[in-house]
Amino acid sequence: MDFPFHQDVIKQLQADGLFRSLRRVEPDPHGHSGRVMIGGRSVILLASNNYLGLADHPRIKEAAMTAIQEYGFGSGASRLISGNGPSHEALEKRIAQFKQTEAALIFSTGYMANLGILSCLIPSEGLVVADRLCHASLIDGCRMSGCRFRVYEHGDLDQLERLLVKKPANQPTLIVTDGVFSMDGDIAPLPKLIELAERHGAVVFVDDAHATGVIGKNGRGTLEHFGLKPGSVIQMGTLGKALGCFGAYVAGSRVLIDFLINKAKTFIYTTALPPAVTAAALAAFDVLEKEPQLRERLWQNRNYYADGLKSLGFDILNSETPIIPIMIGDDRLAMIVSQRLLEAGVFAPAIRPPTVPKGTSRIRTTIMAPHTREDIDHVLESLGQIARSLRIR
Ligand SMILES: Cc1ncc(COP(=O)(O)O)c(C=O)c1O
């Protein structure tokens, strides 16, 4: 059963060239995590958040299989009922150590973490201010807070300060930002955000989904990148990106975590993560610590690729991380570039509105540690040819 308006919406999306459908992606038969099979062909994968290639790391797979042998698969209940096992607690302890905070709490997904945390974090008389390019889960969470919600243009700290100056001094206030912006690949100006927060009695909430395992000397995220202490910042992050697992966390004070255990609905009213997932994530933190060469390799690849794109004349916005957008602008042209790339053996989807603002359709590429130099050279060569043939530079 569907409603008549569903067909209308689909037709409109098709007419606007914005209709989305699923594409089947299968693993590379030779076990190369920088490649996948699409339509029976092995192609270079430039569309994964598995930055370090940990999703099929032998130690992580083994940890998951051992946990399945020991505990079975499902956790059977929510954490507060009977779903809280030793590996959930061990993982939270490990995350708190990693983030250098008093405590941490895991959630089923990053989307659920952001909804659950932001909807209860500050009282409804508060003010929530977010960067316009924050991830959809943050924006939804801000709306669900029930507070006055204001948005400032991407990185516009003057506008942010104007919003903060106007509020009553004692109004509970939250500044919400991505650490690494998921579509532009730039890093939030956290030192300045913290300075503004301190000056105006606000707290900063940073989403380190794309920063965890990627930026900072030890991969600890945005705070480590800038050499900052956790202090008054609330840090959220995910386990499904560079850590190659699934789930999410928030790290902060013991009081914050106790509060969330009691008030965050997306934590309370949902089945606990399977022990195989938490055990795998624990192993992923071990790998992160013991194999820093993976992060080094990721950054070597990232810099080589970004330099190559710039020397070909592509606009990669202010990307500073392994997320590198190639700005196209027009929705349909972005689709054509993505299609031509696929024909050339490179999988890099076009990202269009509503995921990105109108007129900023792009090819969003993500580089990974397992990519080889030959892979990257092939991508650069293909992009150069496509751009020449479509006259887009
Ligand atoms: C910045 C950001 N936050 C949160 C999420 C949601 O995380 P998850 O995939 O674990 O739901 C994502 C995922 O795309 C993200 O990019």
XYZ file of C-alpha atoms and ligand atoms in Angstrom:
409
model
C 0.000 0.000 0.000
C 1.213 3.464 -0.776
C -0.269 6.948 -0.920
C -0.952 8.669 -4.249
C 1.528 11.424 -3.384
C 4.384 8.895 -3.340
C 4.101 8.478 -7.116
C 3.979 12.268 -7.552
C 7.140 12.690 -5.504
C 8.936 9.968 -7.458
C 7.905 11.513 -10.784
C 9.099 14.938 -9.667
C 12.454 13.568 -8.497
C 12.845 11.791 -11.846
C 11.934 14.959 -13.751
C 14.507 16.931 -11.701
C 17.198 14.290 -12.288
C 17.347 13.696 -8.509
C 15.819 10.228 -8.259
C 18.026 7.844 -6.285
C 18.195 4.067 -6.461
C 20.336 1.387 -4.875
C 23.366 -0.077 -6.591
C 24.646 -3.532 -5.720
C 28.259 -3.499 -4.561
C 30.159 -6.752 -3.972
C 33.604 -7.432 -2.531
C 36.629 -7.631 -4.785
C 37.319 -11.345 -5.440
C 41.048 -10.843 -4.704
C 40.322 -9.322 -1.290
C 41.550 -5.839 -2.230
C 39.627 -3.478 0.078
C 40.361 -0.485 -2.152
C 38.328 -2.099 -4.938
C 34.790 -3.543 -5.294
C 32.784 -5.428 -7.913
C 30.004 -3.522 -9.658
C 28.045 -5.106 -12.503
C 30.549 -7.970 -12.609
C 33.610 -5.657 -12.967
C 36.317 -4.868 -10.446
C 36.498 -1.086 -9.981
C 38.501 1.286 -7.782
C 36.427 2.288 -4.753
C 36.435 6.028 -4.069
C 33.196 6.022 -2.100
C 33.857 4.322 1.208
C 34.377 5.617 4.739
C 36.452 2.512 5.469
C 39.475 4.830 5.313
C 42.032 2.469 6.830
C 40.658 -0.717 5.268
C 39.803 -2.114 8.737
C 36.406 -3.523 7.674
C 38.117 -6.729 6.595
C 41.168 -6.642 8.858
C 41.948 -10.228 10.007
C 42.152 -9.323 13.736
C 38.807 -7.571 13.644
C 37.092 -10.384 11.776
C 38.554 -12.885 14.220
C 37.339 -10.869 17.229
C 33.809 -10.839 15.799
C 33.840 -14.586 15.075
C 35.180 -15.418 18.528
C 32.440 -13.298 20.127
C 29.776 -15.071 18.059
C 31.102 -18.444 19.263
C 31.000 -17.250 22.853
C 27.828 -15.141 22.992
C 25.804 -15.982 19.882
C 24.783 -13.122 17.639
C 21.948 -10.936 18.946
C 22.171 -9.166 22.304
C 18.502 -9.979 23.010
C 17.466 -6.775 24.794
C 18.288 -3.151 25.398
C 21.314 -2.270 27.545
C 19.148 -1.297 30.525
C 17.246 -4.590 30.480
C 19.508 -7.605 29.841
C 21.561 -6.596 26.808
C 24.591 -5.167 28.628
C 27.535 -7.566 28.290
C 31.230 -7.432 29.197
C 32.279 -6.302 25.715
C 29.879 -3.301 25.783
C 31.461 -2.140 29.012
C 35.002 -2.892 27.847
C 34.420 -0.942 24.651
C 33.109 2.096 26.536
C 36.128 2.017 28.839
C 38.415 1.790 25.814
C 36.699 4.701 24.050
C 36.965 6.877 27.163
C 40.704 6.114 27.338
C 41.112 6.834 23.635
C 39.244 10.131 23.880
C 40.837 10.941 27.259
C 37.490 11.531 28.929
C 35.992 10.221 32.172
C 33.429 8.039 30.428
C 31.800 7.050 27.137
C 28.525 5.552 25.961
C 27.867 3.549 22.815
C 24.840 3.921 20.554
C 23.550 1.703 17.745
C 24.396 4.196 14.988
C 25.722 7.706 14.611
C 22.340 8.862 13.399
C 20.672 7.518 16.533
C 23.400 8.955 18.757
C 22.923 12.453 17.360
C 19.129 12.297 17.578
C 19.126 10.846 21.082
C 21.809 13.099 22.550
C 20.756 16.395 21.026
C 17.097 15.883 21.804
C 17.784 15.776 25.565
C 21.115 17.542 26.092
C 19.844 21.016 26.961
C 16.533 22.232 28.386
C 13.896 23.535 25.976
C 14.493 27.179 26.954
C 18.017 26.799 25.524
C 19.566 27.851 22.227
C 21.172 25.505 19.695
C 23.408 26.910 16.969
C 24.824 24.749 14.176
C 27.030 25.124 11.106
C 24.912 25.001 7.940
C 26.894 22.038 6.585
C 26.375 19.831 9.639
C 25.347 16.257 8.868
C 21.598 15.580 8.507
C 21.552 13.646 11.795
C 22.863 16.698 13.656
C 20.344 19.014 12.038
C 17.502 16.594 12.870
C 18.829 16.282 16.427
C 18.958 20.076 16.809
C 15.344 20.308 15.640
C 14.322 17.571 18.048
C 15.907 19.463 20.957
C 12.800 21.649 21.027
C 15.076 24.662 21.645
C 15.429 27.802 19.567
C 17.567 26.577 16.676
C 19.736 28.842 14.527
C 22.130 28.028 11.693
C 25.273 29.960 10.736
C 26.813 29.848 7.262
C 29.586 27.295 6.903
C 32.579 28.413 8.993
C 31.206 31.947 9.441
C 32.355 32.656 12.984
C 31.321 36.318 12.832
C 27.744 35.271 12.183
C 27.997 32.714 14.969
C 29.243 35.377 17.354
C 26.403 37.732 16.369
C 23.940 34.974 17.289
C 25.680 34.372 20.606
C 25.873 38.061 21.519
C 22.092 38.444 21.135
C 21.150 35.690 23.580
C 20.548 36.194 27.304
C 23.792 35.501 29.207
C 22.346 32.627 31.225
C 20.522 30.856 28.398
C 21.850 27.250 28.093
C 23.559 27.201 24.680
C 25.036 24.511 22.482
C 27.274 25.027 19.446
C 27.018 22.008 17.141
C 29.569 21.153 14.460
C 31.017 18.303 12.433
C 34.733 17.832 13.233
C 35.465 16.882 9.621
C 32.645 18.007 7.330
C 31.327 14.944 5.548
C 30.714 16.488 2.127
C 33.443 19.170 1.937
C 36.243 17.377 3.802
C 37.377 20.485 5.704
C 38.023 20.636 9.444
C 35.923 22.734 11.834
C 37.811 25.680 13.417
C 37.494 24.073 16.836
C 39.909 26.325 18.793
C 37.893 29.380 17.748
C 34.570 27.639 18.411
C 35.737 26.768 21.922
C 36.966 30.317 22.505
C 33.580 31.701 21.431
C 31.768 29.128 23.545
C 33.797 30.064 26.614
C 33.239 33.766 26.033
C 29.477 33.351 25.697
C 28.801 30.580 28.208
C 28.106 27.887 25.611
C 29.169 24.247 25.195
C 30.570 22.758 21.952
C 29.257 19.440 20.589
C 31.541 17.970 17.926
C 30.649 15.070 15.626
C 33.913 13.236 14.947
C 32.408 10.628 12.605
C 34.999 11.290 9.884
C 37.759 12.414 12.245
C 37.984 9.335 14.488
C 40.935 7.191 13.416
C 41.848 9.721 10.734
C 43.036 13.052 12.156
C 45.275 13.818 15.113
C 48.665 12.220 15.791
C 47.056 9.052 17.183
C 43.834 9.291 15.201
C 41.914 10.556 18.230
C 40.044 13.153 16.228
C 39.549 16.877 15.973
C 40.635 17.827 19.498
C 43.896 15.945 19.114
C 44.396 17.479 15.669
C 44.400 20.932 17.280
C 46.222 19.820 20.455
C 43.179 20.609 22.630
C 42.058 18.942 25.863
C 38.503 17.497 26.035
C 37.576 20.081 28.694
C 34.071 21.342 28.059
C 33.644 19.770 24.601
C 31.177 16.909 24.086
C 32.581 14.508 21.501
C 30.537 12.090 19.489
C 31.927 9.735 16.855
C 31.135 6.622 14.881
C 32.574 3.118 14.757
C 31.434 2.401 11.197
C 33.879 4.581 9.304
C 37.680 4.488 9.864
C 37.209 1.822 12.556
C 35.555 -0.434 9.981
C 32.851 -1.689 12.390
C 29.372 -0.378 13.231
C 27.823 1.833 15.892
C 28.703 5.123 17.545
C 29.790 6.688 20.810
C 29.721 9.829 22.863
C 32.612 10.660 25.198
C 32.531 13.136 28.067
C 32.141 13.480 31.816
C 30.691 10.729 34.029
C 27.753 13.003 34.818
C 27.001 13.488 31.123
C 27.075 9.747 30.468
C 24.848 8.969 33.490
C 22.433 11.642 32.279
C 22.301 10.139 28.765
C 21.813 6.587 30.081
C 18.700 7.940 31.805
C 17.426 10.380 29.207
C 18.601 9.570 25.653
C 15.660 7.707 24.152
C 17.632 6.259 21.247
C 19.885 4.638 23.844
C 17.162 3.476 26.216
C 14.539 2.071 23.868
C 16.599 0.011 21.460
C 18.304 -3.371 21.366
C 21.959 -3.329 22.460
C 24.596 -3.770 19.780
C 25.468 -7.448 19.173
C 28.531 -8.512 21.216
C 30.279 -9.447 17.951
C 30.064 -5.782 16.930
C 31.404 -4.430 20.215
C 34.172 -7.055 20.293
C 35.131 -6.129 16.727
C 35.238 -2.440 17.647
C 37.490 -3.193 20.617
C 39.864 -5.010 18.269
C 39.694 -2.063 15.871
C 40.970 0.286 18.592
C 43.883 -2.149 19.144
C 44.685 -2.100 15.442
C 44.496 1.688 15.379
C 47.082 1.833 18.140
C 49.375 -0.970 16.973
C 49.378 -0.232 13.237
C 49.982 3.513 12.859
C 51.454 2.770 9.423
C 47.874 2.411 8.135
C 47.135 6.048 9.001
C 50.488 7.124 7.552
C 49.644 5.320 4.337
C 46.189 6.942 4.253
C 47.734 10.408 4.503
C 50.421 9.677 1.899
C 47.684 8.563 -0.492
C 45.491 11.532 0.391
C 48.224 14.094 -0.235
C 49.373 12.468 -3.470
C 45.793 12.356 -4.781
C 44.855 15.893 -3.673
C 48.046 17.310 -5.260
C 47.221 15.438 -8.472
C 43.673 16.820 -8.569
C 44.853 20.371 -7.947
C 47.491 20.154 -10.665
C 44.762 18.992 -13.070
C 42.864 22.173 -12.191
C 39.961 20.645 -10.240
C 38.198 22.623 -7.522
C 38.394 20.500 -4.366
C 36.941 23.221 -2.112
C 38.847 23.503 1.186
C 39.316 19.778 1.662
C 42.033 18.972 4.204
C 41.236 15.305 4.767
C 40.703 12.017 2.867
C 37.231 13.322 1.882
C 37.909 15.173 -1.345
C 34.999 16.668 -3.289
C 35.408 17.436 -6.969
C 33.088 20.370 -7.560
C 30.926 20.124 -10.682
C 27.909 22.352 -9.874
C 25.206 21.060 -12.205
C 23.288 17.948 -11.012
C 23.081 16.226 -14.372
C 26.687 16.944 -15.322
C 27.805 15.466 -11.998
C 25.848 12.299 -12.866
C 27.520 12.124 -16.288
C 31.002 12.485 -14.788
C 30.234 9.745 -12.255
C 28.919 7.453 -15.023
C 32.008 8.048 -17.193
C 34.238 7.324 -14.219
C 32.460 4.023 -13.680
C 32.996 3.148 -17.339
C 36.690 3.877 -16.740
C 36.719 1.514 -13.726
C 36.346 4.065 -10.921
C 33.382 4.107 -8.522
C 32.767 7.645 -7.253
C 29.109 8.655 -6.939
C 27.706 12.087 -7.685
C 26.341 13.809 -4.585
C 23.376 16.055 -5.310
C 20.775 18.063 -3.411
C 19.330 17.606 -0.866
C 22.545 16.051 0.507
C 24.474 19.160 -0.611
C 23.180 22.701 -1.295
C 21.620 23.408 -4.704
C 24.165 24.184 -7.435
C 27.000 22.407 -5.605
C 26.626 18.904 -7.012
C 29.930 17.162 -6.893
C 31.785 13.914 -7.162
C 32.564 13.082 -3.553
C 35.693 11.000 -3.436
C 37.256 9.352 -0.415
C 40.760 7.997 -0.493
C 41.767 4.916 1.496
C 44.993 3.458 2.892
C 44.684 0.298 0.736
C 44.626 2.249 -2.556
C 47.769 1.643 -4.575
C 49.724 4.321 -6.435
C 48.598 2.708 -9.704
C 44.951 2.991 -8.586
C 45.355 6.684 -7.815
C 47.222 7.384 -11.046
C 44.436 5.649 -12.968
C 41.799 7.784 -11.206
C 43.676 11.007 -11.988
C 44.221 10.047 -15.610
C 40.546 9.109 -16.055
C 39.331 12.323 -14.434
C 41.627 14.390 -16.646
C 40.287 12.712 -19.803
C 36.639 13.027 -18.744
C 37.039 16.699 -17.824
C 38.690 17.421 -21.190
C 35.971 15.622 -23.136
C 33.170 17.381 -21.230
C 35.033 20.717 -21.150
C 34.439 21.163 -17.459
C 37.677 22.874 -16.514
C 29.130 13.495 10.179
C 28.298 12.266 10.344
N 27.629 12.083 11.490
C 26.864 11.005 11.699
C 26.731 10.031 10.727
C 25.835 8.862 10.977
O 26.593 7.777 11.399
P 26.041 6.297 11.186
O 26.360 5.932 9.781
O 26.782 5.490 12.203
O 24.582 6.352 11.436
C 27.427 10.159 9.535
C 27.307 9.087 8.514
O 27.240 9.234 7.361
C 28.219 11.312 9.323
O 28.859 11.487 8.165
